[in-house]
mmCIF file of C-alpha atoms in Angstrom:
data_model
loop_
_atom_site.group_PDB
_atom_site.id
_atom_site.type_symbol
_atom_site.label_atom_id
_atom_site.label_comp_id
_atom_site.label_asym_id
_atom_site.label_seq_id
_atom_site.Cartn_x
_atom_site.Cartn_y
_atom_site.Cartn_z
ATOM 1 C CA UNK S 143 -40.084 2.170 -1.340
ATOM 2 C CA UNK S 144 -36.948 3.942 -2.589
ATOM 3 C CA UNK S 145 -34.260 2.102 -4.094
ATOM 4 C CA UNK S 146 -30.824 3.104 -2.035
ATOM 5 C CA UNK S 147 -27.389 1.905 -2.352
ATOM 6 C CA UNK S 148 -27.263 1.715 1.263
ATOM 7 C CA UNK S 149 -30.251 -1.105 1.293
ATOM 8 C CA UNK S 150 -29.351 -2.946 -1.429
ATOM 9 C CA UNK S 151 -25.760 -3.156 0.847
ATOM 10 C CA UNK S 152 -27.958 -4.320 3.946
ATOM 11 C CA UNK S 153 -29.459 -7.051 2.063
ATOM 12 C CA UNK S 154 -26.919 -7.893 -0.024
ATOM 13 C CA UNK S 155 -24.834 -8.589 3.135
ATOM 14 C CA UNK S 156 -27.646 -10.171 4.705
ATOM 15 C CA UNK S 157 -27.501 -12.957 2.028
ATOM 16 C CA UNK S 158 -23.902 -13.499 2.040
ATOM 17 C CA UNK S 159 -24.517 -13.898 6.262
ATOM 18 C CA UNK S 160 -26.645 -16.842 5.161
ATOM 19 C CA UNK S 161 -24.134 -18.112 3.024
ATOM 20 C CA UNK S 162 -21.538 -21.315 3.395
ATOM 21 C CA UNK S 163 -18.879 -18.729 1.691
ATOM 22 C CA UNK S 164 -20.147 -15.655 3.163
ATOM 23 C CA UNK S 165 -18.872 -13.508 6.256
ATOM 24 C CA UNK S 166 -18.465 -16.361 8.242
ATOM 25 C CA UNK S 167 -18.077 -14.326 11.499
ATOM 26 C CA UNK S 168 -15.697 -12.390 10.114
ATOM 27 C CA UNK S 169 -17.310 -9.038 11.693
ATOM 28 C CA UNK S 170 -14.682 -6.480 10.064
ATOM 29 C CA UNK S 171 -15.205 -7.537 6.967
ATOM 30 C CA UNK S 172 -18.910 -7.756 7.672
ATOM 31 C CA UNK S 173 -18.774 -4.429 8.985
ATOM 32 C CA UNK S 174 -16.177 -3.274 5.999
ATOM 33 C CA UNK S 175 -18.568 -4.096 3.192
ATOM 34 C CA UNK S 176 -21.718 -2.023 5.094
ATOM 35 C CA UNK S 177 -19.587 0.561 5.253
ATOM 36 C CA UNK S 178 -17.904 0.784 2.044
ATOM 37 C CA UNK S 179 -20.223 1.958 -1.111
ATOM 38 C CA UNK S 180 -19.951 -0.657 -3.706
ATOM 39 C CA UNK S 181 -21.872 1.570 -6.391
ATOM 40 C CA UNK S 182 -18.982 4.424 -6.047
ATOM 41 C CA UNK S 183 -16.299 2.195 -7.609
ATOM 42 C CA UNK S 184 -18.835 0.334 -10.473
ATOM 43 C CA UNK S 185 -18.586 2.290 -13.814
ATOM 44 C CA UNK S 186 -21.814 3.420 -15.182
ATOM 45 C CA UNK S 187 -21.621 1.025 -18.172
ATOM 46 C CA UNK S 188 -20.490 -2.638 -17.710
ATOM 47 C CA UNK S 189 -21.049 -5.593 -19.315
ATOM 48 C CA UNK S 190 -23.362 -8.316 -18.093
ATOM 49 C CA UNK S 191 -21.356 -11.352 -18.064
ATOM 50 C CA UNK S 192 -23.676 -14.022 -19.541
ATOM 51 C CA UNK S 193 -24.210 -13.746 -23.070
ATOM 52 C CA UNK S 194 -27.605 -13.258 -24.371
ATOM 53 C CA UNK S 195 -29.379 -15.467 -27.437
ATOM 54 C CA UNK S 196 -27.294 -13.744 -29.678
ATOM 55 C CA UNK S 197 -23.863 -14.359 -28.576
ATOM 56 C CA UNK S 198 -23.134 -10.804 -27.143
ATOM 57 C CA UNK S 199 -22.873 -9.390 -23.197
ATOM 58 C CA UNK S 200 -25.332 -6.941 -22.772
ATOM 59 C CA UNK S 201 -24.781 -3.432 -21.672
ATOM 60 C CA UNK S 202 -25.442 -1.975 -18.073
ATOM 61 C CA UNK S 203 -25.959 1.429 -18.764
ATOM 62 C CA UNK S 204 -26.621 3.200 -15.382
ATOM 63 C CA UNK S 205 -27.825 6.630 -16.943
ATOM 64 C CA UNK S 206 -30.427 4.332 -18.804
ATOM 65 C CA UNK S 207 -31.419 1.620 -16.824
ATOM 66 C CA UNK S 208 -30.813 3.182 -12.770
ATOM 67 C CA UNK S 209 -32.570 0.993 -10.980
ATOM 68 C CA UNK S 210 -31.271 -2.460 -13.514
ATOM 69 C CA UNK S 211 -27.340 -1.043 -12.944
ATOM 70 C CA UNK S 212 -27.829 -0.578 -9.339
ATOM 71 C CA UNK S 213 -29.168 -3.974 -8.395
ATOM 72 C CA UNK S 214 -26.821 -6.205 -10.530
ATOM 73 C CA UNK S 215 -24.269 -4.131 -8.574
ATOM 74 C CA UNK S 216 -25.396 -5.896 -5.111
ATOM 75 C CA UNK S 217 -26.134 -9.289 -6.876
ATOM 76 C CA UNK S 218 -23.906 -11.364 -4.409
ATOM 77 C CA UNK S 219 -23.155 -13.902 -7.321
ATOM 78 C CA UNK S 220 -22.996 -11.665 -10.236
ATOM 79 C CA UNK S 221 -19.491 -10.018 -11.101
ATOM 80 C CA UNK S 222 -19.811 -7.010 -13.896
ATOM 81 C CA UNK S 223 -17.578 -6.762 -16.424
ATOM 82 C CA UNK S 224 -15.393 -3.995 -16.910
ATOM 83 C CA UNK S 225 -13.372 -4.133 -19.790
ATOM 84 C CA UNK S 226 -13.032 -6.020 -22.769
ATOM 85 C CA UNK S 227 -10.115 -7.188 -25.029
ATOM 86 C CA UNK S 228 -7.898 -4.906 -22.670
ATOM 87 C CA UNK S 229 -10.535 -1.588 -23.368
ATOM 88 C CA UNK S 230 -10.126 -2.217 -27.529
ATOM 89 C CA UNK S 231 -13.942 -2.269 -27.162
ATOM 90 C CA UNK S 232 -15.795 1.170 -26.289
ATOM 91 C CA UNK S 233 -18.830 0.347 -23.413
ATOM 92 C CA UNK S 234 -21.398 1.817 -26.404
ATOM 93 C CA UNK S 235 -23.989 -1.098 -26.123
ATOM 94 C CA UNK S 236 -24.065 -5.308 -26.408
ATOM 95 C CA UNK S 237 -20.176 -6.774 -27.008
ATOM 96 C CA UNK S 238 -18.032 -9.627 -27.697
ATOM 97 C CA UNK S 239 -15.188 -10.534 -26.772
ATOM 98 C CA UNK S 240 -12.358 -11.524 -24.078
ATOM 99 C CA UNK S 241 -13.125 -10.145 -20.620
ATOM 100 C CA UNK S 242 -9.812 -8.308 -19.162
ATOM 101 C CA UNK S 243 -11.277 -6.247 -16.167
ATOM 102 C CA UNK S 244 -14.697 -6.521 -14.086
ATOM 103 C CA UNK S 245 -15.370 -5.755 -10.823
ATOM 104 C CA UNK S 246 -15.844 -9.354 -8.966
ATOM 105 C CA UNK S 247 -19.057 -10.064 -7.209
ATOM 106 C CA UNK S 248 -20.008 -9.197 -3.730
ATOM 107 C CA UNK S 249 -19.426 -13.194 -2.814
ATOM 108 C CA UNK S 250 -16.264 -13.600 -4.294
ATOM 109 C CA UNK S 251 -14.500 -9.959 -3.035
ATOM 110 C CA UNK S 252 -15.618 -11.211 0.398
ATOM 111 C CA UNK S 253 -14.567 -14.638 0.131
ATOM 112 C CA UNK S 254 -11.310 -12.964 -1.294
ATOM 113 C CA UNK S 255 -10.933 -10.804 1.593
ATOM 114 C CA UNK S 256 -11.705 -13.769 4.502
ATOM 115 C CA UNK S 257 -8.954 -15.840 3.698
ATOM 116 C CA UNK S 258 -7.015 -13.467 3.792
ATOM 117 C CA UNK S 259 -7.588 -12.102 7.217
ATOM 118 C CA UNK S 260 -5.622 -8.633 7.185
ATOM 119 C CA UNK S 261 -4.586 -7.192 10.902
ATOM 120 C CA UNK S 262 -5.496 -3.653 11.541
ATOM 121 C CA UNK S 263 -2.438 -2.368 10.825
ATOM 122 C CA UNK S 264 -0.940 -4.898 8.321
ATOM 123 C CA UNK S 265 1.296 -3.983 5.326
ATOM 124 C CA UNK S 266 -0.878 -4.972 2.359
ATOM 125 C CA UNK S 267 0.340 -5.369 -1.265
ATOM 126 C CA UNK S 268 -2.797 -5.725 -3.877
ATOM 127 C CA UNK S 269 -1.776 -6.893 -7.394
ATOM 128 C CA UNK S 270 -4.914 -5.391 -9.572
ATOM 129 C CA UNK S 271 -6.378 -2.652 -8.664
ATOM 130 C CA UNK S 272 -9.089 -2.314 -10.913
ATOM 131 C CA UNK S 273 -11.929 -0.875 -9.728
ATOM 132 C CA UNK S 274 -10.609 0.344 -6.503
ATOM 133 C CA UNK S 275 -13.370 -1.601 -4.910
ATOM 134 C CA UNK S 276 -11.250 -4.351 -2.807
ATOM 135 C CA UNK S 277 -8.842 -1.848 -1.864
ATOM 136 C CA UNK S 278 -11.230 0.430 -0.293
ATOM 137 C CA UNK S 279 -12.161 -2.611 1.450
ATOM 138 C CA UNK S 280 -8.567 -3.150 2.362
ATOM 139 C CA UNK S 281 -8.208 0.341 3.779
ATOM 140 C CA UNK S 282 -10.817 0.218 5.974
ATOM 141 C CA UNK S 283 -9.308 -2.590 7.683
ATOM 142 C CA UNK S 284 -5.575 -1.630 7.728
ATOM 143 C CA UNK S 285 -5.095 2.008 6.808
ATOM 144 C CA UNK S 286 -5.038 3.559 3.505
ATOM 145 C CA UNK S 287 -1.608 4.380 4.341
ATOM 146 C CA UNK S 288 -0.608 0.678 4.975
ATOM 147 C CA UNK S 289 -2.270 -0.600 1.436
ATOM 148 C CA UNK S 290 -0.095 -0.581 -1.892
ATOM 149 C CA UNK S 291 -2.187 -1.560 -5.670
ATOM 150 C CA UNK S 292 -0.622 -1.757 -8.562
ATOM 151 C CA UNK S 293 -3.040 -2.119 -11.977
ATOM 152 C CA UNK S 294 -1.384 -2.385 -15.129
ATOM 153 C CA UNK S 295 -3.844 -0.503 -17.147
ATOM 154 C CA UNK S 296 -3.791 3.240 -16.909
ATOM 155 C CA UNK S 297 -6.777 4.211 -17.888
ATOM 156 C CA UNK S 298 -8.059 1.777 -14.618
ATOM 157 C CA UNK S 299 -5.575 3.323 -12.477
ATOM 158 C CA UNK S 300 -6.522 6.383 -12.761
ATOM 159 C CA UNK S 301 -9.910 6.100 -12.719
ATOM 160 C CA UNK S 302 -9.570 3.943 -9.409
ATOM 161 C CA UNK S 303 -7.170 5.909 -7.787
ATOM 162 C CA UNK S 304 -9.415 9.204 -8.051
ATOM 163 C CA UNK S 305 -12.393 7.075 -7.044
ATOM 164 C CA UNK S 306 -10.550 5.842 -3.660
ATOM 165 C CA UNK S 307 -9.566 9.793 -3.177
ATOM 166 C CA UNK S 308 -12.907 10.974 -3.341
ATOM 167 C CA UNK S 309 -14.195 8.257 -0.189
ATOM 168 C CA UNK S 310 -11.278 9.714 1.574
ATOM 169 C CA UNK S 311 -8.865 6.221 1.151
ATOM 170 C CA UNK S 312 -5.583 7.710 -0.613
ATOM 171 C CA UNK S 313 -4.156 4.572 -0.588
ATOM 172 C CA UNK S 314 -1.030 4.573 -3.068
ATOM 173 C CA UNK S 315 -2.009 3.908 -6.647
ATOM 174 C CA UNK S 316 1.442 2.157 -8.518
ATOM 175 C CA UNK S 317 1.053 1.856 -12.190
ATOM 176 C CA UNK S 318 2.630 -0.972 -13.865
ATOM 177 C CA UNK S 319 2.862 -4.828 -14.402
ATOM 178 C CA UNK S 320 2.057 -6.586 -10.859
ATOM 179 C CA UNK S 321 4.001 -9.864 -11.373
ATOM 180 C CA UNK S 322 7.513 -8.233 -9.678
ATOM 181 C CA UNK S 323 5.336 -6.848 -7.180
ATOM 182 C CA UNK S 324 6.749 -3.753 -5.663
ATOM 183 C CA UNK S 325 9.374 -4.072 -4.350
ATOM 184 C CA UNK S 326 9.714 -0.128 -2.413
ATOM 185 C CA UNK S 327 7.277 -1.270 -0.402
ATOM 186 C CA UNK S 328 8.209 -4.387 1.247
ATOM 187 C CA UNK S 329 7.786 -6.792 3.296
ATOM 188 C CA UNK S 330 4.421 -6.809 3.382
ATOM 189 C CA UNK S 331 2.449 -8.834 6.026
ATOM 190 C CA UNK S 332 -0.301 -9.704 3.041
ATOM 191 C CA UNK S 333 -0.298 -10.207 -0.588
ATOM 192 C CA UNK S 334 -3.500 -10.631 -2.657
ATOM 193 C CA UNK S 335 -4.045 -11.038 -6.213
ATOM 194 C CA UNK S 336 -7.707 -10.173 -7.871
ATOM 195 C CA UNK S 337 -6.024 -11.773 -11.124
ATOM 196 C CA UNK S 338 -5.406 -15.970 -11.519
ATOM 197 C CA UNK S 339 -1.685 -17.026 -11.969
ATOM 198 C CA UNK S 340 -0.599 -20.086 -13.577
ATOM 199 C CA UNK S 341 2.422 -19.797 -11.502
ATOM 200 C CA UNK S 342 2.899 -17.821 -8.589
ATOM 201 C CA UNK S 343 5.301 -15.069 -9.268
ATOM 202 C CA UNK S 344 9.124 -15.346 -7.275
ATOM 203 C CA UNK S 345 8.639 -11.393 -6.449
ATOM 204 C CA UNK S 346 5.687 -11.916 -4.346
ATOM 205 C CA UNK S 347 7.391 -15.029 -2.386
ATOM 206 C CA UNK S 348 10.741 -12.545 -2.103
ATOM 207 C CA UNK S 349 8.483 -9.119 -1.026
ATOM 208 C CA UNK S 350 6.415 -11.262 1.985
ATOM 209 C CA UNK S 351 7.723 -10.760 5.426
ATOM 210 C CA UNK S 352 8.058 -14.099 7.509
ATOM 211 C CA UNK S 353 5.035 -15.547 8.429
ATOM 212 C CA UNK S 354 2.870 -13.546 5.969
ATOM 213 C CA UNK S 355 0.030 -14.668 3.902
ATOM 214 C CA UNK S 356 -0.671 -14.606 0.664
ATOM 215 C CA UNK S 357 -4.000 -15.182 -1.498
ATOM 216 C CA UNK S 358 -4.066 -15.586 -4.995
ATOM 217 C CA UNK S 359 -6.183 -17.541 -7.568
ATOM 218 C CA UNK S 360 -4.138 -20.457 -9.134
ATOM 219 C CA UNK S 361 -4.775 -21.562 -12.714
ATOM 220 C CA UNK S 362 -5.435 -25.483 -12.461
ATOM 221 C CA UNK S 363 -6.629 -28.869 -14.456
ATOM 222 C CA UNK S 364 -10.087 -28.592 -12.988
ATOM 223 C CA UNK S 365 -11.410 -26.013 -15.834
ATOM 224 C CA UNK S 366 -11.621 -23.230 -12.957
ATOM 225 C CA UNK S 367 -8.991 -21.378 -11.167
ATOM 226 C CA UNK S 368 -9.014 -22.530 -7.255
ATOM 227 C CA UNK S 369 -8.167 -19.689 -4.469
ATOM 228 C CA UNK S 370 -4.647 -20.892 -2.037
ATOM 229 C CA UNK S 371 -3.863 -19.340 1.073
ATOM 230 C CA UNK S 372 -0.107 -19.367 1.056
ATOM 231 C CA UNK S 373 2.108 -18.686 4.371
ATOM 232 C CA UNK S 374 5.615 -17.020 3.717
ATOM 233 C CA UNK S 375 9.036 -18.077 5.059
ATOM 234 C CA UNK S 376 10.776 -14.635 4.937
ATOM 235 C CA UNK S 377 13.142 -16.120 2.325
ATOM 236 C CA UNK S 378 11.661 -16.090 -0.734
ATOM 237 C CA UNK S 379 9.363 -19.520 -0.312
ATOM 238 C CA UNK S 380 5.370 -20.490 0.664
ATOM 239 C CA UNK S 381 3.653 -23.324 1.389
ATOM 240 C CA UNK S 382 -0.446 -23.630 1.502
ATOM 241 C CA UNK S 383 -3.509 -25.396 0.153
ATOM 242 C CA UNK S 384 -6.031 -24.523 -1.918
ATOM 243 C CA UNK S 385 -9.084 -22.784 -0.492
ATOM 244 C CA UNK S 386 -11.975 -22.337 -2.590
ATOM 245 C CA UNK S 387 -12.802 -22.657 -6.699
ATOM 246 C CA UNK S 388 -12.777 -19.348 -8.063
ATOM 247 C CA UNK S 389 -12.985 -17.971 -11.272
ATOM 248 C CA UNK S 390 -10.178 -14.709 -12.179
ATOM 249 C CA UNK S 391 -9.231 -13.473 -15.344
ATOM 250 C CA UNK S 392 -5.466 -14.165 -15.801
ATOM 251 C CA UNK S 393 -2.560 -12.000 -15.087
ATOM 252 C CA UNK S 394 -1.449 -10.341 -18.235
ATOM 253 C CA UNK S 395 1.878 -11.777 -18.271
ATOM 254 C CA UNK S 396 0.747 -15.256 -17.867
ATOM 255 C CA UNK S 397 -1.781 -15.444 -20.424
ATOM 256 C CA UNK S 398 -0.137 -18.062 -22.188
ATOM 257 C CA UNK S 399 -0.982 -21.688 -21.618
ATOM 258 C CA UNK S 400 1.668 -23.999 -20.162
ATOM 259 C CA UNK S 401 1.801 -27.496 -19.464
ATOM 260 C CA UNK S 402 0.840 -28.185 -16.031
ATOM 261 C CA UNK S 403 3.463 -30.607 -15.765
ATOM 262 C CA UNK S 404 5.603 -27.763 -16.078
ATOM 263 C CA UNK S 405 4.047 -25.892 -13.571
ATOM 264 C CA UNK S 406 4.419 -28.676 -11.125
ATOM 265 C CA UNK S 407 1.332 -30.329 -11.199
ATOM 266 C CA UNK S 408 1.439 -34.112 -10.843
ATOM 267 C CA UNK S 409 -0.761 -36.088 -13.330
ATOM 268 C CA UNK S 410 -3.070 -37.297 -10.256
ATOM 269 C CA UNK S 411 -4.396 -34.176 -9.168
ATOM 270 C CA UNK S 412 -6.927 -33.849 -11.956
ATOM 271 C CA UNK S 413 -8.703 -36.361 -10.681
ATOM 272 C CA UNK S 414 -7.990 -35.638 -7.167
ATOM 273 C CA UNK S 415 -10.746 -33.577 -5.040
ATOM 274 C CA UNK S 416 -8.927 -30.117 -4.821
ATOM 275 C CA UNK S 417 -9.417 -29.802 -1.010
ATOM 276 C CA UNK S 418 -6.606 -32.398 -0.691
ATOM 277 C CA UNK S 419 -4.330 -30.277 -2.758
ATOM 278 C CA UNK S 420 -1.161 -28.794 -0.972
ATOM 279 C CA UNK S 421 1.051 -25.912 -3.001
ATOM 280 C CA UNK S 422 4.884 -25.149 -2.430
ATOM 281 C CA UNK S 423 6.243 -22.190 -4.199
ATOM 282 C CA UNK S 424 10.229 -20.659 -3.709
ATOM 283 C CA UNK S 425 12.584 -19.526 -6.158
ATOM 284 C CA UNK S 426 13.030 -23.209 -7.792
ATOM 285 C CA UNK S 427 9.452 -23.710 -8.773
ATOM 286 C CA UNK S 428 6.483 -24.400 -7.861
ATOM 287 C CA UNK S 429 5.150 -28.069 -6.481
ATOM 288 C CA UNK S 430 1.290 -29.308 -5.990
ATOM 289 C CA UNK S 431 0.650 -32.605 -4.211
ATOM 290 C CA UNK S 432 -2.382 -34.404 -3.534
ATOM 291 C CA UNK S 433 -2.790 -35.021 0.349
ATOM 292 C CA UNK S 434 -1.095 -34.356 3.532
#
């Protein structure tokens, strides 16, 4: 039997219907990843991101390996990684290094895109483009028209932005640093981040209309990033919980480590479970608490 994009999609989504973070009877999204070709946004050389024996990711090379490149690409645990040390290393064969771009996996872009919960119709702001992936996902929801992305990197931008084009989503392309949002376009009715924060950015709270949600992953004690689904006030502030554990790479401008005192997490939350965690965000700071 042939090896297709299109049933590698089928199954692929046929797993995630099985699974505790899957669709979850969300049947656009269900519907939106069927119909959306996962393999048109994945470059034909990425990174696998385990390391083999020796230390270094091995390359993906789809001209190569067709068949390898095209399953990993509908593994619905396995994100692929993109870019390394912000594209200082060429995709040429097995690397090291930091991961700065990948395209997350099928679980996690659908997870992503659930608690979210876009409207047909919604105003959408996307901070990391990337791929292009997620925001073709995005557009088949709301409207290309309705979706904004902005992706620092250039070279991604473009490459996403004429990827979107040819599957018929122009969906605005903004090149530039994500953490003052974008401010021409708002309010939006939903903000998502596909890059962890240690501290959600004042521009997003300011550019989300009044009862609006946002998504982002949120850098914490645990050793992972966990995923909070934020509701807007119209004036700048959010409140929400955390969601899910995820794993993101960081927002460039936030790289840095900070204390979490500093980022107003109390010293019992580490050893709190992180379903009981709450998160308050305005202009003053942001505030986690353990409980109700």
């Amino acid at each position: 039997m042939a090896l297709t994009g299109e049933g590698l999609r089928a199954r692929c989504a046929r797993e995630l219907d099985r699974s505790p973070r899957g669709f979850l009877r969300s049947a656009w999204l269900h519907e939106a990843f069927l119909a959306v070709p996962r393999e048109h946004f994945v470059p034909d050389r990425v990174w696998w991101p385990a390391p083999g024996r020796d230390g270094r990711y091995a390359l993906l090379d789809r001209a190569e390996r067709p068949r390898a490149w095209l399953k990993a690409v509908y593994l619905p645990g396995a994100a692929l990684i993109t870019q390394i040390d912000d594209g200082a290393v060429a995709p040429t064969g097995p690397a090291t290094g930091r991961f700065t771009s990948s395209i997350s996996s099928p679980g996690v872009v659908v997870e992503l895109l659930r608690h979210l919960a876009p409207e047909p119709g919604d105003k959408v702001l996307e901070i990391g483009t990337g791929t292009g992936y997620t925001t073709a996902l995005l557009a088949h929801r709301v409207g290309a028209a309705r979706v904004v992305t902005v992706e620092i990197d250039p070279r991604l931008a473009t490459r996403a932005e004429g990827r979107l084009r040819a599957l018929g989503r122009a969906v605005r392309v903004v090149r530039g640093d994500g953490e003052p949002g974008h401010a021409p376009g708002a309010p939006y009715d939903r903000i998502v981040a596909t890059a962890s924060v240690r501290r959600v950015p004042p521009a997003w709270l300011a550019q989300l209309a009044p009862g609006g949600t946002l998504v982002a992953p949120l850098d914490t004690p645990y050793g992972h990033d966990l995923l909070v689904r934020l509701t807007g006030d119209g004036r700048g502030a959010a409140t929400g919980r955390a969601v899910a554990p995820v794993e993101f790479m960081r927002l460039r401008g936030q790289r840095a480590p900070r204390p979490y005192g500093s980022l107003g997490w109390p010293p019992e939350a580490e050893a709190a479970d992180w379903e009981t965690l709450r998160v308050s965000v305005d202009g003053d700071g942001q505030r986690v608490r353990v409980g109700d």
